Coordinates of C-alpha atoms and ligand atoms in Angstrom, one line a residue:
X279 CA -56.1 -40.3 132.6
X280 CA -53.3 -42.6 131.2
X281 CA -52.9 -42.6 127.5
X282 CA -51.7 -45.8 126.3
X283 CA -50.9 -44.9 122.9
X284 CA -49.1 -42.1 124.5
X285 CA -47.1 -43.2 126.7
X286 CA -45.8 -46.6 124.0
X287 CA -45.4 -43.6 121.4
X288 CA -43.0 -41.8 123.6
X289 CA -41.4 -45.3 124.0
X290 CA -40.4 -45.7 120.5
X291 CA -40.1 -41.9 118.9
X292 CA -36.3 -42.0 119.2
X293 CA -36.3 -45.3 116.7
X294 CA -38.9 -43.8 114.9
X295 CA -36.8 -40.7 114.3
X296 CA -34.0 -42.7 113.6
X297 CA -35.7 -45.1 111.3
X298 CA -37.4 -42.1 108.9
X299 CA -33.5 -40.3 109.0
X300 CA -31.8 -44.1 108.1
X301 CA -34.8 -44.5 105.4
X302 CA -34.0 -40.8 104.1
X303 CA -30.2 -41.4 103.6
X304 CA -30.9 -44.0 101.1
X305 CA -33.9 -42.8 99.3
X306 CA -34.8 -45.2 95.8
X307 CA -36.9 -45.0 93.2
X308 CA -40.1 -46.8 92.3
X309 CA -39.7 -50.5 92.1
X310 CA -35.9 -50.2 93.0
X311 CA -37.1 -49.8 96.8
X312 CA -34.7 -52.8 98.0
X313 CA -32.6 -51.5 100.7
X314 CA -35.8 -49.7 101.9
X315 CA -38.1 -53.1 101.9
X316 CA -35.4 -55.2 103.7
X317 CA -35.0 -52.2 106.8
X318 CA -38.5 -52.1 107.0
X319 CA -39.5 -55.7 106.5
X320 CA -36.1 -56.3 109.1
X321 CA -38.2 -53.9 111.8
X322 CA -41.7 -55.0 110.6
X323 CA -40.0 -58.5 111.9
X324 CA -39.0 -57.6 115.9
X325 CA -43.3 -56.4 115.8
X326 CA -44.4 -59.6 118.1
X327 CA -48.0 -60.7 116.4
X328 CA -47.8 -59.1 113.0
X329 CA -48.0 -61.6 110.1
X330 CA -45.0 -60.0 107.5
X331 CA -45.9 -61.1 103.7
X332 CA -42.7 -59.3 101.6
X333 CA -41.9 -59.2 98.0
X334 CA -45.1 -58.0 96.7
X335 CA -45.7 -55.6 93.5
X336 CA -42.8 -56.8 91.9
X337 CA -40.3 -57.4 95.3
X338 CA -40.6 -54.1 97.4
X339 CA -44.2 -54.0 98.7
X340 CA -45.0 -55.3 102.0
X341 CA -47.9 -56.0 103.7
X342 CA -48.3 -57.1 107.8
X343 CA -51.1 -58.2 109.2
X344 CA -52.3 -57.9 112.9
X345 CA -55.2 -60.2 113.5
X346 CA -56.5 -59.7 116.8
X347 CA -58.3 -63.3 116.7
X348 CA -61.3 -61.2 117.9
X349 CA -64.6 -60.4 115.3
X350 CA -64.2 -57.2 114.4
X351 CA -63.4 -54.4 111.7
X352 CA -60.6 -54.7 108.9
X353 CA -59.0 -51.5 108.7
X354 CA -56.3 -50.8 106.0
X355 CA -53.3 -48.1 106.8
X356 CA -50.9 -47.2 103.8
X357 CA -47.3 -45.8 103.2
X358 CA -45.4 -45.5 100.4
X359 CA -41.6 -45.8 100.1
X360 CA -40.5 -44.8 97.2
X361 CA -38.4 -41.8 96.1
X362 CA -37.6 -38.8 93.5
X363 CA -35.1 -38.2 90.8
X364 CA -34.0 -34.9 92.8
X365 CA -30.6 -34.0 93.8
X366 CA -31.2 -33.2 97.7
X367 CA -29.3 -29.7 98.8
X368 CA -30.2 -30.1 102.4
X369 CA -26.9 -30.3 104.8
X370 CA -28.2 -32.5 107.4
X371 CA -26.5 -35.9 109.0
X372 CA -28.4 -38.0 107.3
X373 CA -28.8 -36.5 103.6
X374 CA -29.0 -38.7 100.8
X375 CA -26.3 -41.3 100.2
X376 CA -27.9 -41.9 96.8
X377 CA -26.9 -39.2 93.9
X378 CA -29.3 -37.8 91.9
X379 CA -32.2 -39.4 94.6
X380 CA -33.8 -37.7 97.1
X381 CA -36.9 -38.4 99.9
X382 CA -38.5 -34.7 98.5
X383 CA -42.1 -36.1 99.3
X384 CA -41.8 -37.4 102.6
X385 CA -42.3 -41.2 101.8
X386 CA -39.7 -41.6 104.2
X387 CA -41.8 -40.1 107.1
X388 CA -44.7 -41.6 106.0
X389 CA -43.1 -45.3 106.4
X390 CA -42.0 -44.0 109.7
X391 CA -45.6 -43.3 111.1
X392 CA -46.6 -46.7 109.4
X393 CA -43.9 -48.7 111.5
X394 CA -44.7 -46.3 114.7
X395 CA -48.5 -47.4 114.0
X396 CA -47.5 -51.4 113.5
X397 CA -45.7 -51.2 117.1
X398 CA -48.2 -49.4 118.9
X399 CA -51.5 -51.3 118.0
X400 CA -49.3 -55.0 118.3
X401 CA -48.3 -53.8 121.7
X402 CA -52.3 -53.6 122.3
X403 CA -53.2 -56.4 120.8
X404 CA -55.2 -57.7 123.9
X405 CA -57.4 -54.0 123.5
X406 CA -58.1 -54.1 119.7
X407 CA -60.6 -56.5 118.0
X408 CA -60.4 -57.6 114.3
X409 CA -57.9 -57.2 111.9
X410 CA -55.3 -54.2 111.1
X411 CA -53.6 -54.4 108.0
X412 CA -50.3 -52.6 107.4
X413 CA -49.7 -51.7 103.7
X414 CA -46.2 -50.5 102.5
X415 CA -46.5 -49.3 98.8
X416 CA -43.5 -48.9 96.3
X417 CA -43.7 -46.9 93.6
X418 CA -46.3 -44.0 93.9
X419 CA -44.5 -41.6 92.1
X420 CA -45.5 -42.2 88.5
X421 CA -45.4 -46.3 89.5
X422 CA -48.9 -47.3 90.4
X423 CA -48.0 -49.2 92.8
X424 CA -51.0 -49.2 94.6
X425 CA -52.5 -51.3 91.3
X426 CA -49.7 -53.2 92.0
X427 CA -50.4 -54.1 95.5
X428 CA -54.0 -54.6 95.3
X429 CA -53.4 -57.3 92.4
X430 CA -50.9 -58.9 94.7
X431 CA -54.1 -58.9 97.7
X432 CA -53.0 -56.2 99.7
X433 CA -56.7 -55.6 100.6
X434 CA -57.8 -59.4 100.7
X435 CA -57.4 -62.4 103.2
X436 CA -59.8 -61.1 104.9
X437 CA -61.0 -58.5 102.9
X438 CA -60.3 -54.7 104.0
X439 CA -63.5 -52.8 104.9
X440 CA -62.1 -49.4 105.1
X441 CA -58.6 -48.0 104.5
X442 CA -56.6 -44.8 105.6
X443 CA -53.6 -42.9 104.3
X444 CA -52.0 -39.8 105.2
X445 CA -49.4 -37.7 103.7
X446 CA -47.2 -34.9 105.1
X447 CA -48.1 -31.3 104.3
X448 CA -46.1 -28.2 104.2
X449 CA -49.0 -25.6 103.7
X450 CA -49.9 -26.8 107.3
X451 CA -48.2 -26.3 110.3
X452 CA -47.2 -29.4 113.2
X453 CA -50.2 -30.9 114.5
X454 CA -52.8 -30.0 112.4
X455 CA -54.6 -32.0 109.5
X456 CA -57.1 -31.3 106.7
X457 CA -59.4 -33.5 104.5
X458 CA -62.3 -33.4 102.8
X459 CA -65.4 -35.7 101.7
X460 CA -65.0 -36.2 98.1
X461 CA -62.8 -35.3 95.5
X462 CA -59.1 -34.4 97.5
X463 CA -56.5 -34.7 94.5
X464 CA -57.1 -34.7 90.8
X465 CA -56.8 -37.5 88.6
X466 CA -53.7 -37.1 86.3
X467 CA -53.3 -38.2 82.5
X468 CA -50.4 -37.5 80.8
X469 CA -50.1 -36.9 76.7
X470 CA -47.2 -37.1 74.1
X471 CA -47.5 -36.2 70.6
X472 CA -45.0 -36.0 67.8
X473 CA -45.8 -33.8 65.2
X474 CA -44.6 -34.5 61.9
X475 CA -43.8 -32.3 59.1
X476 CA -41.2 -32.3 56.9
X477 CA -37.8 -31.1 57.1
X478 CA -35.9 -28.3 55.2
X479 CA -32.7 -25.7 55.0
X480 CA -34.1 -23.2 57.1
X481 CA -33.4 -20.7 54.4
X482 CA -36.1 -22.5 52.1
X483 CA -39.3 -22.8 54.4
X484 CA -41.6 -23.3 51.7
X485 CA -39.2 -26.5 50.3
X486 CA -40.7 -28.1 53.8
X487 CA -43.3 -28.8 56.3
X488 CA -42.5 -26.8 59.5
X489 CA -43.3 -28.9 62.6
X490 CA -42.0 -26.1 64.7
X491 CA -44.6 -23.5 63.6
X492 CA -47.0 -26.2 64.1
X493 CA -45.9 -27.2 67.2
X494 CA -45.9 -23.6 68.6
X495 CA -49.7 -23.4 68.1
X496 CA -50.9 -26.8 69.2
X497 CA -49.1 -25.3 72.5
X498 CA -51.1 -22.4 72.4
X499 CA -54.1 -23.9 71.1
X500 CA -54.0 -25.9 74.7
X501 CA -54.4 -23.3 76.4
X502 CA -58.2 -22.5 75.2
X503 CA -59.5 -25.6 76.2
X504 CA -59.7 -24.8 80.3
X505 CA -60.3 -20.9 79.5
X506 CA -62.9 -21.3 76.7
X507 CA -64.5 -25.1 76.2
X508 CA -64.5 -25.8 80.3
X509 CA -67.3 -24.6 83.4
X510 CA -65.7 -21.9 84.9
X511 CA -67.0 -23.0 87.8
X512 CA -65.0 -26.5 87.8
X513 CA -61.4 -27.0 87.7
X514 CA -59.0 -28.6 85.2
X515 CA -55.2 -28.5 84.4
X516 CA -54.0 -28.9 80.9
X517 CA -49.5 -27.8 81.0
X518 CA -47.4 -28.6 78.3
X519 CA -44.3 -29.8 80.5
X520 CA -42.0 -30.7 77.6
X521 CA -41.2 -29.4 73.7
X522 CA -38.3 -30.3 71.8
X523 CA -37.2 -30.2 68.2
X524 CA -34.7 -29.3 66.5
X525 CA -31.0 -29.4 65.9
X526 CA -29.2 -26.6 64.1
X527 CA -30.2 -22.8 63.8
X528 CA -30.0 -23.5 60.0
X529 CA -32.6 -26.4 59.8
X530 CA -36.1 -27.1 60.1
X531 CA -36.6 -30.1 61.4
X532 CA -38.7 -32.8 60.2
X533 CA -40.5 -33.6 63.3
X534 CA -41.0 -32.0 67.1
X535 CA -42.3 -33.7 70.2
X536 CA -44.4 -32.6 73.3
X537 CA -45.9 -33.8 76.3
X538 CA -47.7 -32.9 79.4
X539 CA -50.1 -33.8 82.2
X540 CA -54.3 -33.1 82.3
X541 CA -55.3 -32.5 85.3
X542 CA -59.2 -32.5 86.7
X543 CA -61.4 -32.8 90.1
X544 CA -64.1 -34.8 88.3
X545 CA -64.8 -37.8 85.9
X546 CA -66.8 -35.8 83.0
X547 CA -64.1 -32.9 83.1
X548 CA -61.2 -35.7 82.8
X549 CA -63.0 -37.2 80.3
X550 CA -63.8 -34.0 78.4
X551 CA -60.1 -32.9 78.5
X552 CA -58.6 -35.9 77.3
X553 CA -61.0 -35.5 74.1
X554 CA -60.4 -32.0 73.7
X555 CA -56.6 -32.5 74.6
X556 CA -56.3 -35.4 71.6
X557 CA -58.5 -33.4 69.1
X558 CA -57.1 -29.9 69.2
X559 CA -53.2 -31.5 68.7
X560 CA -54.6 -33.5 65.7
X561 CA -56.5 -30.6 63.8
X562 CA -54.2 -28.0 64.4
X563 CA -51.7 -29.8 63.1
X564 CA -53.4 -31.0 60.4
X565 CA -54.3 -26.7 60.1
X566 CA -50.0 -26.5 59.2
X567 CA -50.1 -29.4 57.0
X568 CA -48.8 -31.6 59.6
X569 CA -49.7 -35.2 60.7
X570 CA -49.8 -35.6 64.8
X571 CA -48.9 -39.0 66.4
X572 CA -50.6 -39.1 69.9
X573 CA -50.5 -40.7 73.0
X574 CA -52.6 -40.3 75.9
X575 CA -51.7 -42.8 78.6
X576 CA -54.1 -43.3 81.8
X577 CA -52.4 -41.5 84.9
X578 CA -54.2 -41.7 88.3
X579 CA -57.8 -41.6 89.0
X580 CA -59.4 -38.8 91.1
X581 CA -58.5 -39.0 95.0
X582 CA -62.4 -39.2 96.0
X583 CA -63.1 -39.7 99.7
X584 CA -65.9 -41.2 101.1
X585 CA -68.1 -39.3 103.3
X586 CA -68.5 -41.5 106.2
X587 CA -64.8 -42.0 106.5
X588 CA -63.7 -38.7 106.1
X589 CA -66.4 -37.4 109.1
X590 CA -65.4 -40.7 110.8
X591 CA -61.2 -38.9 110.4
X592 CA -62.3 -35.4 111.1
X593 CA -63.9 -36.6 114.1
X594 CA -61.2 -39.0 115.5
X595 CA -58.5 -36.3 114.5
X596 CA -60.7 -33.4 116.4
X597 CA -60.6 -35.6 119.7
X598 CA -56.6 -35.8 119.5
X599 CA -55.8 -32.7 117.9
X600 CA -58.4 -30.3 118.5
X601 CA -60.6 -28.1 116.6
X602 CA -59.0 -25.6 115.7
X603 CA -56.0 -28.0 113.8
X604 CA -58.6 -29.6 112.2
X605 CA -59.7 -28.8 108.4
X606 CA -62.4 -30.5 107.5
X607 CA -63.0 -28.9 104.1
X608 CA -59.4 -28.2 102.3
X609 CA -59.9 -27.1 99.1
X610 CA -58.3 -30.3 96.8
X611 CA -55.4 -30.4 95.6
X612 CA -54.7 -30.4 91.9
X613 CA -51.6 -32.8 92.8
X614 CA -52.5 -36.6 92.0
X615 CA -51.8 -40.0 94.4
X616 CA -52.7 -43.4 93.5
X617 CA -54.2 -43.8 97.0
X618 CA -57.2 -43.5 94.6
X619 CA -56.9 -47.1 93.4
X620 CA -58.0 -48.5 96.9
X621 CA -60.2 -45.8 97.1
X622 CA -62.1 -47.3 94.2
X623 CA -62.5 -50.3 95.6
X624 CA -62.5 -49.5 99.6
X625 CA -64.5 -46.9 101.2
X626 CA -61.8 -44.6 102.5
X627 CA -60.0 -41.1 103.8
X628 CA -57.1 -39.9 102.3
X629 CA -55.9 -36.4 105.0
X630 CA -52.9 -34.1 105.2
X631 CA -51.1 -33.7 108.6
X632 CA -49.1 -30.6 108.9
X633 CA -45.1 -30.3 108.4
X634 CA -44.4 -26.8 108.3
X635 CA -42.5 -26.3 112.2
X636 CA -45.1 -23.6 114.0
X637 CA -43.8 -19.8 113.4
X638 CA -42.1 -20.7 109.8
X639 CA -43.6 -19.7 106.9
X640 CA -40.9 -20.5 104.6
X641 CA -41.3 -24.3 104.9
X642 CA -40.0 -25.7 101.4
X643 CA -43.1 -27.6 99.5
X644 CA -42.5 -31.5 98.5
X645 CA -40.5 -32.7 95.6
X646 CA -38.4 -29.6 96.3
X647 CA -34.5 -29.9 96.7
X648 CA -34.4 -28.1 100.5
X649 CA -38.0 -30.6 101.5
X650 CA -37.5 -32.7 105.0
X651 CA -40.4 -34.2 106.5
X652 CA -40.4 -33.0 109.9
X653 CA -39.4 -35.1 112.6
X654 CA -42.0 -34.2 115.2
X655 CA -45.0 -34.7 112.4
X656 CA -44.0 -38.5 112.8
X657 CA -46.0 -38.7 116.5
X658 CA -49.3 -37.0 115.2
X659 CA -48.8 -39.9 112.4
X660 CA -48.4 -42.7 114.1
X661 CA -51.0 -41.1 116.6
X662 CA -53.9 -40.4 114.4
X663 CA -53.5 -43.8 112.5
X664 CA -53.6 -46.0 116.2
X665 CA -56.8 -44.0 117.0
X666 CA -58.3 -44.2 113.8
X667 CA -58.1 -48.1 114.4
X668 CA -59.2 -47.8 118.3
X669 CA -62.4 -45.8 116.9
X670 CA -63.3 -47.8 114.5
X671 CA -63.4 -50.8 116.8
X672 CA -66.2 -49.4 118.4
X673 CA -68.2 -50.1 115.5
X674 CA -67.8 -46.0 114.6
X675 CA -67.0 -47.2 110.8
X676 CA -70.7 -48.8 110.8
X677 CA -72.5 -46.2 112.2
Ligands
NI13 NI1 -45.9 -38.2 98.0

């Protein structure tokens, strides 16, 4: 039987290749995705049919629109674009250009698949019905750039009735994909806390208020909150990324500074770590006389699928990929996306499609220095995401 999306995919994998190496050579950061807008928006702009709105969520976000002029679903597909503060230590052709940047998360490849997925449904226009929106998203690293997009309407004009996003994974190998119904990836919160003592000569402790000492056991002190105030039988993440103080051997210091991330795969355990997290730095500070000054900013909400949709992907990707190189039930992920802010407004399925090249098993993870999405991962992208907007033309997203 002839495949239509196969045979157009075929077509255009060369460019598509081309396009993700291009887009990796010149990785940016969030909201500094400029080069990266303009090349896409530039091949977002050859796509006959597709309505291109740039310059959203602050200049780099773009949105396209393929309105089939036919009544019909409004299905959302994302990418982000944005990059890492990683030096890259891959030797390859295209490596990045930019110093100190790096595509370690395979945005790059994602964008790719998003672009392959724009050409392929606009070149089928006369076989679809309703609307496809295509959403390019700076700024997911740390950014929330999905907030970002959504304020500036990504998912209005008509208004998106279900929305899909994938990302590359290297615990999987080529042509396989997981998900799950509900929670997929933690929510993330991050803290910073000052604790202030009062500084000394180190050779007269008691002259002084040691932040140091006090410092040391609020670190510690952390550490009891998952192991001895949580369900054991739920998960949460509480790691102390950063601790500094101090200048001289000779000195206590009259102040020291941490911070970290909170991690959780439900609403009452985020809830209950950020109270714990913010009352255990204050009173064990106040225990070593010191006063703690504390921060706890709002990070990412939970990644929760919705059921429908992720049974609607895990049967869409079973027809194309198989069975067997399906997952249906991944374990989540304590790793945090802000594909959860469309996901708390639009029913939804965030998946993982495999990267790791089949017989490897030493496939570098993402956001490390030696990470490269994989080249042949961009047709199972581009693939899943056309089907996933054939099926749900036949009213599959209703059912
Ligand atoms: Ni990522």
């Amino acid at each position: 039987m002839p495949d239509p999306i196969s045979d157009r995919l075929s077509d255009i994998f060369e460019r598509l290749v081309a396009l993700r190496h291009e887009l990796h050579s010149m990785p940016e950061l969030a909201y500094q995705e400029k080069q990266t807008s303009a090349r896409l928006a530039a091949c977002l702009g050859e796509i006959p049919g597709l309505d291109v709105r740039t310059g959203l969520a602050r200049g780099t976000g773009i949105v396209a629109t393929l309105n089939t002029g036919r009544p019909g679903p409004v299905v959302a597909l994302r990418a982000d674009i944005d990059a890492l503060s990683i030096q890259e230590q891959n030797d390859v052709a295209y490596a990045s250009k930019n110093k100190g940047l790096m595509h370690a998360c395979g945005h790059d490849g994602h964008a790719a698949c998003l672009v392959g997925a724009a050409t392929v449904l606009a070149s089928m226009r006369d076989q679809l019905s309703g609307v496809v929106r295509f959403i390019f998203q700076p700024a997911e690293e740390d950014g929330r750039g999905a907030d970002a997009m959504i304020r500036d309407g990504a998912l209005n004009d008509p208004p998106v009735q279900a929305i899909f996003g994938l990302h590359g994974w290297a615990a999987l190998a080529v042509g396989q994909m997981a998900t799950r119904a509900g929670a997929l990836m933690a929510s993330t919160d991050g803290f910073r806390a000052t604790i202030v003592g009062r500084g000394c000569h180190g050779a007269a402790p008691h002259l002084g208020i040691d932040p140091i000492v006090a410092a040391s056991h609020v670190v510690v002190a952390l550490q009891s909150i998952v192991a001895r105030t949580m369900d054991p039988l739920k998960s949460g993440v509480v790691t102390v990324g950063k601790l500094h103080a101090g200048t001289a051997i000779n000195v206590i210091p009259p102040q020291a500074e941490l911070s970290g991330t909170i991690r959780a795969l439900d609403a009452d355990v985020r809830e209950h770590l950020r109270t714990q997290v913010e009352q255990v730095i204050r009173h064990t500070a106040a225990a070593h006389g010191c006063r703690a000054d504390i921060a706890l900013d709002g990070g990412y909400p939970l990644v929760v699928n919705d059921a429908k949709m992720a049974q609607f992907v895990v049967d869409t990707a079973t027809d194309i990929l198989g069975k067997d190189n399906v997952d249906a039930a991944r374990p989540p992920s304590m790793g945090g996306e802000d594909f959860s802010c469309y996901l708390e407004k639009v029913p939804g399925c965030f998946f993982f499609i495999g990267l790791c090249p089949r017989g490897r098993t030493d496939f570098p993870a993402i956001h490390s220095p030696t990470f490269d999405f994989t080249d042949e991962a961009i047709a199972v992208g581009v693939r899943l995401f056309c089907e996933l907007v054939l099926h749900a033309r036949g009213g599959a997203l209703n059912g």
